mmCIF file of C-alpha atoms in Angstrom:
data_model
loop_
_atom_site.group_PDB
_atom_site.id
_atom_site.type_symbol
_atom_site.label_atom_id
_atom_site.label_comp_id
_atom_site.label_asym_id
_atom_site.label_seq_id
_atom_site.Cartn_x
_atom_site.Cartn_y
_atom_site.Cartn_z
ATOM 1 C CA MET A 6 69.405 48.089 87.083
ATOM 2 C CA LYS A 7 66.837 47.736 84.435
ATOM 3 C CA LYS A 8 66.558 44.554 82.355
ATOM 4 C CA LEU A 9 69.183 44.848 79.662
ATOM 5 C CA ASN A 10 68.965 44.100 76.105
ATOM 6 C CA VAL A 11 72.258 42.535 75.074
ATOM 7 C CA GLU A 12 73.969 39.561 73.147
ATOM 8 C CA ILE A 13 77.414 38.078 73.921
ATOM 9 C CA CYS A 14 80.259 37.768 71.342
ATOM 10 C CA ASP A 15 83.088 35.752 72.935
ATOM 11 C CA VAL A 16 86.397 36.502 71.429
ATOM 12 C CA THR A 17 88.406 33.816 73.313
ATOM 13 C CA LEU A 18 89.466 31.898 70.062
ATOM 14 C CA ARG A 19 90.746 35.073 68.497
ATOM 15 C CA ASP A 20 91.746 37.893 70.980
ATOM 16 C CA GLY A 21 92.185 35.279 73.866
ATOM 17 C CA GLU A 22 94.676 33.521 71.638
ATOM 18 C CA GLN A 23 96.487 36.838 71.228
ATOM 19 C CA THR A 24 97.726 36.498 74.936
ATOM 20 C CA PRO A 25 101.434 36.208 74.901
ATOM 21 C CA GLY A 26 102.605 32.637 74.549
ATOM 22 C CA VAL A 27 99.137 31.156 73.833
ATOM 23 C CA SER A 28 98.194 29.094 70.830
ATOM 24 C CA PHE A 29 95.220 26.907 70.603
ATOM 25 C CA THR A 30 95.185 23.747 68.440
ATOM 26 C CA CYS A 31 92.086 23.442 66.062
ATOM 27 C CA GLU A 32 90.616 20.689 68.169
ATOM 28 C CA GLU A 33 91.015 22.822 71.220
ATOM 29 C CA LYS A 34 89.206 25.670 69.627
ATOM 30 C CA LYS A 35 86.427 23.395 68.663
ATOM 31 C CA SER A 36 86.140 22.060 72.192
ATOM 32 C CA ILE A 37 85.971 25.568 73.493
ATOM 33 C CA ALA A 38 83.376 26.554 70.769
ATOM 34 C CA LEU A 39 81.105 23.705 72.036
ATOM 35 C CA MET A 40 81.297 24.869 75.550
ATOM 36 C CA LEU A 41 80.488 28.512 74.562
ATOM 37 C CA ASP A 42 77.592 27.078 72.531
ATOM 38 C CA GLU A 43 76.312 25.083 75.591
ATOM 39 C CA ILE A 44 76.463 28.406 77.660
ATOM 40 C CA GLY A 45 74.286 30.082 75.073
ATOM 41 C CA VAL A 46 76.790 32.578 73.783
ATOM 42 C CA GLU A 47 75.140 34.111 70.643
ATOM 43 C CA VAL A 48 78.336 34.889 68.696
ATOM 44 C CA ILE A 49 81.689 33.214 68.670
ATOM 45 C CA GLU A 50 84.544 34.988 67.166
ATOM 46 C CA ALA A 51 86.500 31.972 65.666
ATOM 47 C CA GLY A 52 89.690 33.671 64.591
ATOM 48 C CA PHE A 53 91.617 35.826 62.128
ATOM 49 C CA PRO A 54 91.740 33.874 58.964
ATOM 50 C CA SER A 55 94.454 35.858 57.191
ATOM 51 C CA VAL A 56 96.968 34.983 59.999
ATOM 52 C CA SER A 57 97.826 31.669 58.348
ATOM 53 C CA GLU A 58 96.252 28.767 56.296
ATOM 54 C CA ASN A 59 95.853 26.721 59.392
ATOM 55 C CA GLU A 60 93.964 29.556 61.126
ATOM 56 C CA LYS A 61 91.650 29.864 58.058
ATOM 57 C CA ARG A 62 91.114 26.125 58.176
ATOM 58 C CA CYS A 63 90.166 26.254 61.800
ATOM 59 C CA VAL A 64 87.693 29.184 61.292
ATOM 60 C CA ARG A 65 86.089 27.183 58.514
ATOM 61 C CA GLU A 66 85.766 24.070 60.599
ATOM 62 C CA ILE A 67 84.088 25.909 63.483
ATOM 63 C CA ALA A 68 81.867 27.570 61.118
ATOM 64 C CA ASP A 69 80.906 24.136 59.845
ATOM 65 C CA MET A 70 80.121 22.678 63.155
ATOM 66 C CA GLY A 71 76.352 23.461 63.103
ATOM 67 C CA LEU A 72 76.457 25.335 66.401
ATOM 68 C CA SER A 73 73.497 27.446 67.566
ATOM 69 C CA ALA A 74 75.845 30.388 67.934
ATOM 70 C CA ARG A 75 76.702 32.473 64.824
ATOM 71 C CA THR A 76 80.285 32.502 63.916
ATOM 72 C CA CYS A 77 82.322 35.524 63.239
ATOM 73 C CA CYS A 78 85.942 36.394 62.374
ATOM 74 C CA LEU A 79 88.180 39.439 62.326
ATOM 75 C CA SER A 80 89.414 41.209 59.125
ATOM 76 C CA ARG A 81 91.498 44.250 58.393
ATOM 77 C CA ALA A 82 89.986 46.800 55.916
ATOM 78 C CA VAL A 83 91.798 44.939 53.048
ATOM 79 C CA LYS A 84 90.306 42.877 50.315
ATOM 80 C CA SER A 85 92.439 39.829 50.902
ATOM 81 C CA ASP A 86 91.267 39.755 54.544
ATOM 82 C CA VAL A 87 87.583 40.046 53.554
ATOM 83 C CA ASP A 88 87.972 37.272 50.853
ATOM 84 C CA ALA A 89 89.414 34.897 53.431
ATOM 85 C CA ALA A 90 86.441 35.603 55.739
ATOM 86 C CA ILE A 91 84.067 35.114 52.999
ATOM 87 C CA ASP A 92 85.779 31.816 52.058
ATOM 88 C CA CYS A 93 85.425 30.459 55.670
ATOM 89 C CA GLY A 94 81.644 30.814 55.535
ATOM 90 C CA VAL A 95 81.272 32.699 58.792
ATOM 91 C CA ASP A 96 77.976 34.514 59.376
ATOM 92 C CA LEU A 97 79.608 37.802 60.572
ATOM 93 C CA VAL A 98 82.945 39.531 59.573
ATOM 94 C CA SER A 99 84.371 42.244 61.905
ATOM 95 C CA ILE A 100 86.204 44.853 59.534
ATOM 96 C CA PHE A 101 88.222 47.045 61.626
ATOM 97 C CA PHE A 102 90.655 49.962 61.253
ATOM 98 C CA ALA A 103 92.453 52.091 63.887
ATOM 99 C CA THR A 104 90.516 55.268 64.232
ATOM 100 C CA SER A 105 92.425 57.404 66.678
ATOM 101 C CA ASP A 106 94.701 60.191 65.429
ATOM 102 C CA LEU A 107 97.573 58.600 67.066
ATOM 103 C CA HIS A 108 97.234 55.169 65.381
ATOM 104 C CA ILE A 109 96.258 56.744 62.042
ATOM 105 C CA ARG A 110 99.533 58.805 62.209
ATOM 106 C CA ILE A 111 101.942 56.245 63.131
ATOM 107 C CA LYS A 112 100.335 53.045 61.382
ATOM 108 C CA TYR A 113 98.826 54.252 58.211
ATOM 109 C CA LYS A 114 100.485 57.495 57.193
ATOM 110 C CA LYS A 115 97.147 58.536 55.760
ATOM 111 C CA THR A 116 94.310 60.834 56.800
ATOM 112 C CA ARG A 117 91.478 59.394 58.652
ATOM 113 C CA GLU A 118 89.119 60.396 55.834
ATOM 114 C CA GLU A 119 91.257 58.316 53.435
ATOM 115 C CA MET A 120 91.217 55.365 55.842
ATOM 116 C CA LEU A 121 87.458 55.608 56.298
ATOM 117 C CA GLU A 122 86.839 55.532 52.470
ATOM 118 C CA GLU A 123 89.014 52.401 52.182
ATOM 119 C CA ALA A 124 87.318 50.648 54.951
ATOM 120 C CA LEU A 125 83.834 51.554 53.559
ATOM 121 C CA ARG A 126 84.741 49.939 50.271
ATOM 122 C CA MET A 127 85.389 46.652 52.170
ATOM 123 C CA VAL A 128 82.117 47.111 54.192
ATOM 124 C CA GLU A 129 80.277 47.298 50.738
ATOM 125 C CA TYR A 130 82.381 44.395 49.329
ATOM 126 C CA ALA A 131 81.577 41.990 52.177
ATOM 127 C CA THR A 132 77.934 43.005 52.212
ATOM 128 C CA GLU A 133 77.591 42.426 48.296
ATOM 129 C CA HIS A 134 79.140 38.872 49.082
ATOM 130 C CA GLY A 135 76.341 38.050 51.387
ATOM 131 C CA ILE A 136 78.116 38.342 54.746
ATOM 132 C CA ASP A 137 77.034 40.544 57.730
ATOM 133 C CA VAL A 138 79.530 43.240 58.768
ATOM 134 C CA ARG A 139 80.425 44.590 62.127
ATOM 135 C CA PHE A 140 82.277 47.859 61.356
ATOM 136 C CA SER A 141 84.751 48.296 64.213
ATOM 137 C CA ALA A 142 86.729 51.244 65.422
ATOM 138 C CA GLU A 143 90.000 49.967 66.884
ATOM 139 C CA GLU A 144 91.167 52.637 69.401
ATOM 140 C CA GLY A 145 87.605 53.876 69.532
ATOM 141 C CA SER A 146 87.969 55.003 73.071
ATOM 142 C CA ARG A 147 90.672 57.409 72.118
ATOM 143 C CA THR A 148 89.002 58.628 68.854
ATOM 144 C CA ASP A 149 87.319 62.043 68.258
ATOM 145 C CA ILE A 150 83.549 61.354 69.153
ATOM 146 C CA SER A 151 82.373 63.277 65.987
ATOM 147 C CA PHE A 152 84.542 61.058 63.690
ATOM 148 C CA LEU A 153 83.084 57.940 65.388
ATOM 149 C CA LYS A 154 79.684 59.216 64.606
ATOM 150 C CA GLU A 155 80.523 59.943 61.055
ATOM 151 C CA MET A 156 82.235 56.554 60.602
ATOM 152 C CA PHE A 157 79.194 54.592 62.088
ATOM 153 C CA GLU A 158 76.680 56.585 60.062
ATOM 154 C CA ARG A 159 78.453 55.985 56.785
ATOM 155 C CA GLY A 160 79.188 52.347 57.812
ATOM 156 C CA TYR A 161 75.453 51.815 58.298
ATOM 157 C CA GLU A 162 74.829 53.399 54.831
ATOM 158 C CA ALA A 163 77.224 50.937 53.329
ATOM 159 C CA GLY A 164 75.479 48.047 54.784
ATOM 160 C CA ALA A 165 77.061 47.353 58.258
ATOM 161 C CA LYS A 166 74.765 45.441 60.618
ATOM 162 C CA TYR A 167 76.783 46.565 63.702
ATOM 163 C CA SER A 168 78.981 49.348 64.753
ATOM 164 C CA SER A 169 81.733 48.558 67.364
ATOM 165 C CA ILE A 170 83.912 50.590 69.667
ATOM 166 C CA ALA A 171 87.074 48.959 71.012
ATOM 167 C CA ASP A 172 88.681 50.278 74.240
ATOM 168 C CA THR A 173 91.911 48.891 72.822
ATOM 169 C CA VAL A 174 94.318 50.008 75.475
ATOM 170 C CA GLY A 175 91.765 49.735 78.379
ATOM 171 C CA CYS A 176 91.963 53.436 79.183
ATOM 172 C CA MET A 177 88.389 54.022 80.028
ATOM 173 C CA THR A 178 86.588 54.140 83.384
ATOM 174 C CA PRO A 179 82.916 52.872 83.714
ATOM 175 C CA VAL A 180 81.523 56.520 83.826
ATOM 176 C CA GLU A 181 83.563 57.548 80.782
ATOM 177 C CA MET A 182 82.312 54.488 78.939
ATOM 178 C CA TYR A 183 78.494 55.057 79.859
ATOM 179 C CA ASN A 184 78.714 58.587 78.634
ATOM 180 C CA THR A 185 80.457 57.671 75.385
ATOM 181 C CA VAL A 186 78.007 54.939 74.704
ATOM 182 C CA LEU A 187 75.088 57.177 75.562
ATOM 183 C CA ASP A 188 76.521 59.868 73.258
ATOM 184 C CA VAL A 189 77.192 57.566 70.296
ATOM 185 C CA THR A 190 73.735 55.591 70.547
ATOM 186 C CA GLU A 191 71.785 58.722 70.427
ATOM 187 C CA THR A 192 72.249 58.916 66.624
ATOM 188 C CA LEU A 193 73.163 55.416 65.887
ATOM 189 C CA LYS A 194 70.993 53.424 63.425
ATOM 190 C CA ASN A 195 72.231 49.847 64.067
ATOM 191 C CA PRO A 196 73.394 48.031 67.276
ATOM 192 C CA LEU A 197 76.557 49.058 68.996
ATOM 193 C CA CYS A 198 79.158 46.587 70.158
ATOM 194 C CA VAL A 199 81.769 47.114 72.878
ATOM 195 C CA HIS A 200 85.172 45.481 73.186
ATOM 196 C CA CYS A 201 87.067 46.243 76.531
ATOM 197 C CA HIS A 202 90.477 45.545 77.589
ATOM 198 C CA ASP A 203 91.526 45.386 81.230
ATOM 199 C CA ASP A 204 94.670 47.571 81.411
ATOM 200 C CA MET A 205 93.393 49.412 84.355
ATOM 201 C CA GLY A 206 91.182 46.585 85.688
ATOM 202 C CA CYS A 207 88.011 48.094 84.428
ATOM 203 C CA ALA A 208 87.204 45.814 81.381
ATOM 204 C CA THR A 209 84.155 43.996 83.083
ATOM 205 C CA ALA A 210 82.773 47.211 84.692
ATOM 206 C CA ASN A 211 83.164 49.147 81.453
ATOM 207 C CA THR A 212 81.267 46.410 79.609
ATOM 208 C CA ILE A 213 78.340 46.425 82.003
ATOM 209 C CA SER A 214 78.241 50.168 82.073
ATOM 210 C CA ALA A 215 78.151 50.165 78.353
ATOM 211 C CA ALA A 216 75.227 47.734 78.368
ATOM 212 C CA GLN A 217 73.360 50.097 80.899
ATOM 213 C CA ALA A 218 73.916 52.805 78.470
ATOM 214 C CA GLY A 219 72.518 50.901 75.393
ATOM 215 C CA ALA A 220 75.303 48.805 74.014
ATOM 216 C CA PHE A 221 73.924 45.621 72.522
ATOM 217 C CA GLN A 222 76.834 43.201 71.656
ATOM 218 C CA LEU A 223 79.292 42.665 74.527
ATOM 219 C CA HIS A 224 82.720 41.084 73.853
ATOM 220 C CA THR A 225 84.365 38.779 76.497
ATOM 221 C CA THR A 226 87.004 36.167 76.811
ATOM 222 C CA ILE A 227 86.992 33.098 79.092
ATOM 223 C CA ASN A 228 89.030 33.817 82.256
ATOM 224 C CA GLY A 229 89.490 37.345 80.845
ATOM 225 C CA ILE A 230 92.538 36.255 78.806
ATOM 226 C CA GLY A 231 93.787 38.518 75.940
ATOM 227 C CA GLU A 232 96.699 40.821 75.075
ATOM 228 C CA ARG A 233 98.551 42.510 77.983
ATOM 229 C CA ALA A 234 96.117 42.454 80.882
ATOM 230 C CA GLY A 235 93.330 40.699 79.046
ATOM 231 C CA ASN A 236 89.772 41.402 78.161
ATOM 232 C CA ALA A 237 86.241 41.483 79.963
ATOM 233 C CA ALA A 238 85.723 37.964 81.533
ATOM 234 C CA LEU A 239 82.879 35.966 80.186
ATOM 235 C CA GLU A 240 82.082 34.500 83.463
ATOM 236 C CA GLU A 241 82.025 37.968 85.321
ATOM 237 C CA VAL A 242 79.907 39.573 82.565
ATOM 238 C CA LEU A 243 77.401 36.688 82.481
ATOM 239 C CA VAL A 244 76.960 36.614 86.242
ATOM 240 C CA ALA A 245 76.579 40.435 86.520
ATOM 241 C CA LEU A 246 73.932 40.288 83.636
ATOM 242 C CA ARG A 247 72.035 37.506 85.602
ATOM 243 C CA MET A 248 72.264 39.218 89.066
ATOM 244 C CA LYS A 249 71.977 42.770 87.931
ATOM 245 C CA GLY A 250 70.658 42.822 84.418
ATOM 246 C CA GLY A 251 67.606 40.583 84.627
ATOM 247 C CA ILE A 252 68.948 38.124 82.007
ATOM 248 C CA ASP A 253 68.477 34.407 82.747
ATOM 249 C CA ARG A 254 68.722 32.753 79.371
ATOM 250 C CA TYR A 255 72.440 31.790 79.653
ATOM 251 C CA ASN A 256 73.423 28.492 81.108
ATOM 252 C CA LEU A 257 75.924 29.372 83.781
ATOM 253 C CA THR A 258 76.543 25.824 85.089
ATOM 254 C CA PRO A 259 79.385 24.990 82.659
ATOM 255 C CA LEU A 260 81.283 28.253 83.482
ATOM 256 C CA MET A 261 83.757 26.537 86.057
ATOM 257 C CA LYS A 262 84.325 23.666 83.658
ATOM 258 C CA THR A 263 84.913 25.913 80.719
ATOM 259 C CA SER A 264 87.346 28.012 82.820
ATOM 260 C CA LYS A 265 89.364 24.942 83.620
ATOM 261 C CA MET A 266 89.356 23.848 80.022
ATOM 262 C CA VAL A 267 90.764 27.152 78.984
ATOM 263 C CA GLU A 268 93.273 27.320 81.665
ATOM 264 C CA GLU A 269 94.532 23.796 80.672
ATOM 265 C CA TYR A 270 94.611 24.759 77.051
ATOM 266 C CA SER A 271 96.248 28.270 77.323
ATOM 267 C CA GLY A 272 98.622 27.440 80.273
ATOM 268 C CA ILE A 273 97.446 30.706 81.876
ATOM 269 C CA LYS A 274 96.734 30.024 85.512
ATOM 270 C CA VAL A 275 93.622 31.475 86.939
ATOM 271 C CA ALA A 276 94.193 33.535 90.097
ATOM 272 C CA LYS A 277 93.030 31.846 93.221
ATOM 273 C CA ASN A 278 90.977 34.969 94.107
ATOM 274 C CA LYS A 279 89.585 35.389 90.600
ATOM 275 C CA ALA A 280 85.879 36.352 90.618
ATOM 276 C CA VAL A 281 83.426 33.445 89.790
ATOM 277 C CA VAL A 282 85.968 30.826 88.757
ATOM 278 C CA GLY A 283 88.943 31.319 91.153
ATOM 279 C CA ASP A 284 89.682 28.567 93.765
ATOM 280 C CA HIS A 285 88.793 30.918 96.498
ATOM 281 C CA ALA A 286 85.598 32.428 94.837
ATOM 282 C CA PHE A 287 83.481 30.309 97.209
ATOM 283 C CA SER A 288 85.898 29.450 99.929
ATOM 284 C CA HIS A 289 85.411 30.693 103.583
ATOM 285 C CA GLU A 290 87.752 30.701 106.496
ATOM 286 C CA SER A 291 86.289 33.459 108.846
ATOM 287 C CA GLY A 292 84.524 31.812 111.814
ATOM 288 C CA ILE A 293 82.088 34.718 111.862
ATOM 289 C CA HIS A 294 81.258 34.206 108.295
ATOM 290 C CA ILE A 295 80.856 30.374 108.383
ATOM 291 C CA ALA A 296 78.660 30.519 111.534
ATOM 292 C CA ALA A 297 76.165 32.651 109.631
ATOM 293 C CA MET A 298 76.495 30.664 106.465
ATOM 294 C CA LEU A 299 75.644 27.347 108.188
ATOM 295 C CA VAL A 300 72.251 29.116 108.883
ATOM 296 C CA GLU A 301 71.886 30.902 105.593
ATOM 297 C CA PRO A 302 74.632 30.612 102.646
ATOM 298 C CA SER A 303 73.399 33.961 101.239
ATOM 299 C CA ALA A 304 74.669 35.751 104.326
ATOM 300 C CA TYR A 305 78.128 35.716 102.663
ATOM 301 C CA GLU A 306 77.689 34.725 99.040
ATOM 302 C CA TYR A 307 75.890 36.951 96.675
ATOM 303 C CA PHE A 308 75.179 34.054 94.435
ATOM 304 C CA PRO A 309 75.467 30.315 95.010
ATOM 305 C CA PRO A 310 78.473 28.377 93.763
ATOM 306 C CA GLU A 311 75.996 25.891 92.085
ATOM 307 C CA LEU A 312 74.985 28.650 89.647
ATOM 308 C CA VAL A 313 78.230 28.603 88.029
ATOM 309 C CA GLY A 314 79.231 24.792 88.443
ATOM 310 C CA GLY A 315 81.290 25.693 91.616
ATOM 311 C CA GLN A 316 81.420 24.199 95.107
ATOM 312 C CA ARG A 317 81.460 25.940 98.401
ATOM 313 C CA LYS A 318 84.425 25.153 100.687
ATOM 314 C CA PHE A 319 85.064 25.937 104.298
ATOM 315 C CA ILE A 320 88.750 26.419 105.008
ATOM 316 C CA LEU A 321 90.291 25.948 108.353
ATOM 317 C CA GLY A 322 92.949 28.488 109.613
ATOM 318 C CA LYS A 323 93.704 31.196 112.080
ATOM 319 C CA HIS A 324 90.214 32.705 111.661
ATOM 320 C CA THR A 325 88.279 29.560 112.150
ATOM 321 C CA GLY A 326 85.698 29.231 114.874
ATOM 322 C CA ARG A 327 83.994 26.285 116.809
ATOM 323 C CA LYS A 328 80.993 25.957 114.504
ATOM 324 C CA ALA A 329 83.150 25.832 111.372
ATOM 325 C CA LEU A 330 85.493 23.171 113.021
ATOM 326 C CA GLU A 331 82.528 21.057 114.000
ATOM 327 C CA HIS A 332 80.886 21.278 110.515
ATOM 328 C CA VAL A 333 84.281 20.264 108.800
ATOM 329 C CA VAL A 334 84.884 17.463 111.133
ATOM 330 C CA LYS A 335 81.319 16.095 110.625
ATOM 331 C CA CYS A 336 81.844 16.359 106.851
ATOM 332 C CA LEU A 337 84.939 14.102 107.335
ATOM 333 C CA GLY A 338 82.647 11.477 108.992
ATOM 334 C CA CYS A 339 84.108 12.298 112.452
ATOM 335 C CA SER A 340 82.816 13.605 115.688
ATOM 336 C CA ILE A 341 84.459 16.023 118.159
ATOM 337 C CA THR A 342 83.850 16.944 121.696
ATOM 338 C CA ARG A 343 83.740 20.539 123.132
ATOM 339 C CA ASP A 344 86.826 19.871 125.021
ATOM 340 C CA GLU A 345 88.634 18.606 122.048
ATOM 341 C CA CYS A 346 87.342 21.383 120.002
ATOM 342 C CA ALA A 347 89.130 23.993 122.058
ATOM 343 C CA TRP A 348 92.488 22.066 121.854
ATOM 344 C CA VAL A 349 92.127 21.454 118.219
ATOM 345 C CA LEU A 350 91.367 25.127 117.400
ATOM 346 C CA GLU A 351 94.426 26.191 119.331
ATOM 347 C CA GLN A 352 96.642 23.787 117.188
ATOM 348 C CA ILE A 353 94.925 24.961 113.974
ATOM 349 C CA LYS A 354 95.614 28.581 114.658
ATOM 350 C CA THR A 355 99.334 27.795 115.685
ATOM 351 C CA LYS A 356 100.038 25.807 112.650
ATOM 352 C CA SER A 357 98.204 28.252 110.440
ATOM 353 C CA GLU A 358 100.277 31.129 111.601
ATOM 354 C CA GLY A 359 103.298 29.133 110.793
ATOM 355 C CA LYS A 360 101.938 28.997 107.120
ATOM 356 C CA CYS A 361 100.940 25.409 107.402
ATOM 357 C CA SER A 362 97.853 24.505 105.373
ATOM 358 C CA ILE A 363 95.185 22.770 107.355
ATOM 359 C CA THR A 364 94.307 20.063 104.796
ATOM 360 C CA PRO A 365 91.940 17.175 105.779
ATOM 361 C CA GLU A 366 94.878 15.002 106.443
ATOM 362 C CA VAL A 367 96.526 17.691 108.734
ATOM 363 C CA LEU A 368 93.117 17.925 110.569
ATOM 364 C CA LEU A 369 92.704 14.330 111.139
ATOM 365 C CA ALA A 370 96.166 14.079 112.527
ATOM 366 C CA ILE A 371 95.501 16.974 114.916
ATOM 367 C CA LEU A 372 92.258 15.235 115.896
ATOM 368 C CA LYS A 373 94.134 12.025 116.556
ATOM 369 C CA GLU A 374 96.753 13.903 118.658
ATOM 370 C CA ALA A 375 93.814 15.568 120.691
ATOM 371 C CA ARG A 376 92.520 12.035 121.653
ATOM 372 C CA GLU A 377 95.920 10.809 122.560
ATOM 373 C CA GLU A 378 96.539 13.870 124.760
ATOM 374 C CA LYS A 379 93.128 13.107 126.380
ATOM 375 C CA HIS A 380 94.163 9.698 127.291
#
């Protein structure tokens, strides 16, 4: 992959909070914003000010934190929403309307041309009040491509700094996303943003594919939280950009800590097998794997856990081999003979097949039993 030219806009504080049942306090939002700033995220979408007075206050407080990141908020293409954004003092407002024929028909009862004219007036209004605009097509992935191009062309003429496509229902595949971005950016005069949802499990892949095709601003959420199946996960996108896109300016070390913070604040548990930040992301049980990793960790880890603030774990179970057992026993400050090793391995396999987790306490008990058997 060629070196990519991108920036990150993290939307955890807005779209992430739209996860069913999730609501962050203002202090929690500010804590998350500080972590995002430490990571080096360029834009933080702080909220949707028109939702409530408390939301508006939180967005304003985040905008006043003196972060290195620019702050952003969401706005419908209506004057009261844009006024709320202006009052918050954010650097960027994302003005959106749903652009697919389906949404225009069921939500607005107007033609797409009428909706575009209304939205353009709000782009001009925000620009006249000194705030940068991201002109966003909700349902962009199911919108006629010629209308998208017209929308973005006229948005640019009205002063929009960015154009944005949202795959609102997560219906795109990476190849479709790549081709769409390639087509749109062919005539686009300002940077393109992509906002991907994970309904078919493609959000991160779609985001990286969009970047490869020329998209500049990539939208993410921590742990991939968000409406329904969520959004492109910040930690996955950043690791992909580091490992495949030649981008090393982000500080990835706080990713694990940030993930745990959002897990706690949101109440949404991270799957154990979740890429990058899951409990099993750097856990190994296979004896064949562990034997190789004791010589060279990269044999079965594409990137080291330390990169993202994680820790490698060797888990004992039915697939464990002698070298792994010897290593784990040594880490516990104990020793084991070859004869004991064979007996202990047999006990580990039996207990593991019986769905018993081989914790350090269980292992030490087996070791004790092995020595008692010997004598």
